[in-house]
Coordinates of C-alpha atoms and ligand atoms in Angstrom, one line a residue:
X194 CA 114.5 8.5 50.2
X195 CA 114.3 8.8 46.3
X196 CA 111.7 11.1 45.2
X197 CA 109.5 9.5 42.5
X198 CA 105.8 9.2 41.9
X199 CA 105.5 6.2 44.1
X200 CA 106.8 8.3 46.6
X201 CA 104.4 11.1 45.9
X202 CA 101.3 8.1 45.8
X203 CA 102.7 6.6 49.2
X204 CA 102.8 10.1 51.0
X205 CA 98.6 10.8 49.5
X206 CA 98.0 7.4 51.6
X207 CA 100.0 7.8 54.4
X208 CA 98.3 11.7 54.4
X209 CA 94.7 10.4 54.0
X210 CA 95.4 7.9 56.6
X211 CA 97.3 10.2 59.4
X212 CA 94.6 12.6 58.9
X213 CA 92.1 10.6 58.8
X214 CA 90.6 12.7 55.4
X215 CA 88.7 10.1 53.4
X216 CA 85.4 8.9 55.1
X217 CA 83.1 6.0 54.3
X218 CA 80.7 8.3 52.2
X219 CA 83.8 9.3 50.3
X220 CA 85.3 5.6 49.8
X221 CA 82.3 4.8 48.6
X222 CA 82.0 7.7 46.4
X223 CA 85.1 7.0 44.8
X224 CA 84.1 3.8 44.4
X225 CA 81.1 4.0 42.9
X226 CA 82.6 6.7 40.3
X227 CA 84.9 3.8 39.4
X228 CA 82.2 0.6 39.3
X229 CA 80.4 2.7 37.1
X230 CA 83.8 2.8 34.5
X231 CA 83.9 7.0 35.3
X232 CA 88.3 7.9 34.4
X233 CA 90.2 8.1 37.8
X234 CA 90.5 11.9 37.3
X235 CA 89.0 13.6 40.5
X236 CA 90.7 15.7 43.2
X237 CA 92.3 13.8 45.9
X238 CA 91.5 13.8 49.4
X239 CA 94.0 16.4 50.8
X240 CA 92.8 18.2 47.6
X241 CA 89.5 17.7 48.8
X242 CA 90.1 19.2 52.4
X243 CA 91.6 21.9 51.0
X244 CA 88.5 22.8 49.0
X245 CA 86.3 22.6 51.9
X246 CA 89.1 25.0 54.1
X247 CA 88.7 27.4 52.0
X248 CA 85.1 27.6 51.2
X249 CA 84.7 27.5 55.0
X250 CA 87.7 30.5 55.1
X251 CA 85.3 32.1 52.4
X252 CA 82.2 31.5 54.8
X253 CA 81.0 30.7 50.9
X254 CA 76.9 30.3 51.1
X255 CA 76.9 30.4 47.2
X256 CA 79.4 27.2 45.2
X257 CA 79.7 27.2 41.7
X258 CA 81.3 24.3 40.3
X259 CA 82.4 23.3 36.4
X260 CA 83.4 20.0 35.9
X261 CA 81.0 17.2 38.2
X262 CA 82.3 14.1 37.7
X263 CA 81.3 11.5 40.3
X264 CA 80.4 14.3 42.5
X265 CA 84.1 13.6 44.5
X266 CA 84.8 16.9 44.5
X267 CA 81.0 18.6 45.0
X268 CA 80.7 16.7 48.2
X269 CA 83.9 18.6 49.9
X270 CA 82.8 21.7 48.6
X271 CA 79.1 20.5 49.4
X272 CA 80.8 20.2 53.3
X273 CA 82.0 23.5 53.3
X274 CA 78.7 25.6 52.9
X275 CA 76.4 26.0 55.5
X276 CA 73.0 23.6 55.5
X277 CA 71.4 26.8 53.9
X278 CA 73.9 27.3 51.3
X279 CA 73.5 26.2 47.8
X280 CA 76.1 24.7 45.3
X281 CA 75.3 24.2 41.5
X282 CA 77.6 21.9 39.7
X283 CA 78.1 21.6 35.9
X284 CA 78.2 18.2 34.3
X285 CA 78.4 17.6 30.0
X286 CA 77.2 13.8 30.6
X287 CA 74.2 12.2 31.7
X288 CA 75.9 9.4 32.9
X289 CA 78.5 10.9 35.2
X290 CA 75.7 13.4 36.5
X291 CA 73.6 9.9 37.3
X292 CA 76.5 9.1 39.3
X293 CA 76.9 12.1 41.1
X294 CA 73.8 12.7 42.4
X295 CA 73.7 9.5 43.4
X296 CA 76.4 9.9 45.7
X297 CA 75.9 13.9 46.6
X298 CA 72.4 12.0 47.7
X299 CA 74.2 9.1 50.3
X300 CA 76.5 12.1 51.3
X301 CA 73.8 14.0 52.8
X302 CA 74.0 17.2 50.4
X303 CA 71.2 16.1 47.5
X304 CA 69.1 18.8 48.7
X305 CA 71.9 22.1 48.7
X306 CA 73.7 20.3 45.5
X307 CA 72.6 20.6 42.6
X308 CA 73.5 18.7 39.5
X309 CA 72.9 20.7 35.9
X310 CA 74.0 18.8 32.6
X311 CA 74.8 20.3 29.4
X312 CA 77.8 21.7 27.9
X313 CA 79.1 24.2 30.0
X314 CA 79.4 27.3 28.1
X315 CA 75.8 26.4 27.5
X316 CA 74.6 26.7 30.8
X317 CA 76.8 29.6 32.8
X318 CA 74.9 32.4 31.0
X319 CA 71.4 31.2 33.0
X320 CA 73.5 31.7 36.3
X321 CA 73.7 35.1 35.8
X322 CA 71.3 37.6 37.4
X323 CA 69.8 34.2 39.4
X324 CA 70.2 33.1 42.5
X325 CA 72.6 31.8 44.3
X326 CA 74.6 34.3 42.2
X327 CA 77.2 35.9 42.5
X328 CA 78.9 32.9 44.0
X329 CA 81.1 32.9 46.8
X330 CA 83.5 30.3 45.5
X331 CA 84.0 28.9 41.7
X332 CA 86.2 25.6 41.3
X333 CA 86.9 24.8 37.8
X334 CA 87.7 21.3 36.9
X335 CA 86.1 20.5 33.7
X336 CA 87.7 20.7 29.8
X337 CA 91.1 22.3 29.8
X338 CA 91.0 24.2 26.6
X339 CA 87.4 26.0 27.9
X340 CA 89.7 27.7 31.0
X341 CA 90.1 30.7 30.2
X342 CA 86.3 31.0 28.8
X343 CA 85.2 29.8 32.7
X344 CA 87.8 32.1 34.0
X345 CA 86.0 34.9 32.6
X346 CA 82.6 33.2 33.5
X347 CA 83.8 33.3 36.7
X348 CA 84.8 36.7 37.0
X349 CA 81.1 37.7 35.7
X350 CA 79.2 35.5 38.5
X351 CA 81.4 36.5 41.6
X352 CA 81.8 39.6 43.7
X353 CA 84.9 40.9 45.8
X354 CA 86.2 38.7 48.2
X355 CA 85.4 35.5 46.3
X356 CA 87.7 33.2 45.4
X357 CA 88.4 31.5 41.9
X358 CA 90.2 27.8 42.0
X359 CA 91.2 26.0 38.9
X360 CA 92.6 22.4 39.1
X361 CA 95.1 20.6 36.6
X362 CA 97.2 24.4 35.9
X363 CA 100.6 22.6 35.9
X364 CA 99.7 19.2 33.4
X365 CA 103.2 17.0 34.7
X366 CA 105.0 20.1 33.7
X367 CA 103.8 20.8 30.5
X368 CA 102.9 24.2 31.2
X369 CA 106.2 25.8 31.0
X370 CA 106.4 24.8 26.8
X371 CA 105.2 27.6 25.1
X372 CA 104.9 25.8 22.1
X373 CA 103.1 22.8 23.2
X374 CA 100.1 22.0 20.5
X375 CA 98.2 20.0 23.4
X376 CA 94.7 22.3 23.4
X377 CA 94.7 21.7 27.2
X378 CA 98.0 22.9 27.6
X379 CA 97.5 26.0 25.5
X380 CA 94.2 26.8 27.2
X381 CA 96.1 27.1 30.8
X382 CA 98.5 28.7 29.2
X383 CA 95.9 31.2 27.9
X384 CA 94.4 31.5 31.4
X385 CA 97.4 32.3 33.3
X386 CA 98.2 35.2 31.0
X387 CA 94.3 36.2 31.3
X388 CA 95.0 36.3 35.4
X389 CA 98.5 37.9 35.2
X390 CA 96.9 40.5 33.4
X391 CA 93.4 40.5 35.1
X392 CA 93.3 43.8 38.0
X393 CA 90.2 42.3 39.4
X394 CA 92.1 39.3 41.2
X395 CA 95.0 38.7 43.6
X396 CA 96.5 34.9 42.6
X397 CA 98.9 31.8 43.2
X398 CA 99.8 29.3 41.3
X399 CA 101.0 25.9 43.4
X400 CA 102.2 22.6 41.8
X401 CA 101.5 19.5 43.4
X402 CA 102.6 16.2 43.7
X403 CA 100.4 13.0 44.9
X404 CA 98.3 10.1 43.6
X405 CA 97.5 12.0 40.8
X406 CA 100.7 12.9 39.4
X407 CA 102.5 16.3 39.0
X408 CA 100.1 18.8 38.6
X409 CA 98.5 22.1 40.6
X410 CA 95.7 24.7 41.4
X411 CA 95.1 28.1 40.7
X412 CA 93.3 30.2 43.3
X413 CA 92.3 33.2 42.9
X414 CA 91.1 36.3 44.9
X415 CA 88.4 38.6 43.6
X416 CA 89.6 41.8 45.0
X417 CA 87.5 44.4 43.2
X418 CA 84.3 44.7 41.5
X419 CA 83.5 44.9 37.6
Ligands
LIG562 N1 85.7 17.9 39.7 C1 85.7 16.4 39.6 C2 86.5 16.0 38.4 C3 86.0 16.5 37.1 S1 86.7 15.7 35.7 C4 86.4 15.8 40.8 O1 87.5 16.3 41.2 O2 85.8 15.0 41.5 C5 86.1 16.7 34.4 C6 84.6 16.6 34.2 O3 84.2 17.7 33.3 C7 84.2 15.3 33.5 O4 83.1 14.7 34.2 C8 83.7 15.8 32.1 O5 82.6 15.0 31.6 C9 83.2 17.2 32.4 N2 83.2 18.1 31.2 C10 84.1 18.0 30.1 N3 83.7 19.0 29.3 C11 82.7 19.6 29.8 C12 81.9 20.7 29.4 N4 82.1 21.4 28.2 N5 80.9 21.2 30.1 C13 80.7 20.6 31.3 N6 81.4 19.5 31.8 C14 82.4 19.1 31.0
LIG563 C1 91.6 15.3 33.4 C2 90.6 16.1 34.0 C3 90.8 16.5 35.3 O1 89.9 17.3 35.9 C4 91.8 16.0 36.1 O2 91.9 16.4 37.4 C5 92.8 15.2 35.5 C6 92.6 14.8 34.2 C7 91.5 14.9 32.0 O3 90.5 15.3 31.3 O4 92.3 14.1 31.6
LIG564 MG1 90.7 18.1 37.8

């Protein structure tokens, strides 16, 4: 079999279909996002499950998230904490956060998820010293040059044994030229030398392949305190 990215789309389907991943809430979510003309950008599925594995693995009551979207992403977290758990998820537009709690809301999870909009940088400094905080579990999927600024965000709002995820580390490749001018290429750049060189965490890096094209996640173990 040649390995290409039809392949790599075929195996996400096949995947999604053997393990019976994406639900009706989750169809719907997707297409919704789409309808109302939101990029194609979130997580996959098997992404998805993996998310929700290991904010289960976390037993993570507390979910911060950067980057909302349609909400595709919030709602596996969202189905990883318990029905007393609370997630807050950051969103820079109106219109996407519209979207998302309209679908966090049909997913069951409008009352434990909570949509906040503004600029990012904006609002992490109010999740400090506030409950849910320190979270259990951080994702960060939103502006690519802003990583390593929610890296260290991160780092401030969670406690030891937390973990620290970060989608879209591997950009079809791009990561590995050093002197790339693409700000979202240089910003995971400038994260990955932040967590090399960061004692508070224990982290992997792993490239994917799938519907979304070659790309990867970041996760990261918060093994000691400040
Ligand atoms: N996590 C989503 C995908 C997020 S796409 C999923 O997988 O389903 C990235 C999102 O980050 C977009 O909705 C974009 O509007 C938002 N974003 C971009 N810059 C931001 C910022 N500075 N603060 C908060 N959100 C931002
Ligand atoms: C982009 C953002 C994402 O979070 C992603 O998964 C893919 C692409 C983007 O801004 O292009
Ligand atoms: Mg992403």
């Amino acid at each position: 079999m040649v390995e290409n990215s039809d392949t790599w789309t075929e195996v996400d389907a096949y995947l999604e279909r053997a393990l019976d991943l994406a639900d009706e809430t989750l169809t719907r979510t997707a297409a919704d996002a789409a309808r109302a003309g939101l990029p194609d950008i979130s997580i996959t599925a098997t992404q998805g499950k993996l998310l929700q594995l290991l904010t289960e693995s976390v037993g993570a009551q507390s979910v911060l998230e950067i980057g909302t979207l349609g909400g595709y992403s919030t709602i596996w977290l969202g189905r990883g904490i318990p029905e007393d758990g609370k997630l807050i998820t950051l969103e820079i537009d109106p219109n996407h956060a519209a979207v998302a709690r309209r679908n966090l809301a049909r997913a069951g999870l409008g009352s434990k998820c909570e949509v906040r909009v503004g600029p990012a940088l904006e609002l992490l400094p109010a999740l400090e010293h506030q409950p849910p905080a320190p979270y259990d579990l951080v994702f960060i999927d939103a502006d690519k040059p802003s990583i390593p600024a929610y890296f260290r965000w991160a780092l401030r709002l969670t406690r030891p044994g937390s973990l620290i995820v970060v989608d879209n580390v591997i950009r079809r490749g791009a990561v590995v030229d050093g002197t790339s001018t693409d700000p979202a290429v240089q910003g995971v750049r400038q994260f990955l030398e932040l967590l090399a060189a960061e004692p508070r965490v224990s982290a992997t890096v792993l490239q994917t392949v799938g519907r979304k094209g070659h790309d990867g996640l970041a996760v990261a173990l918060v093994v000691t305190g400040q």
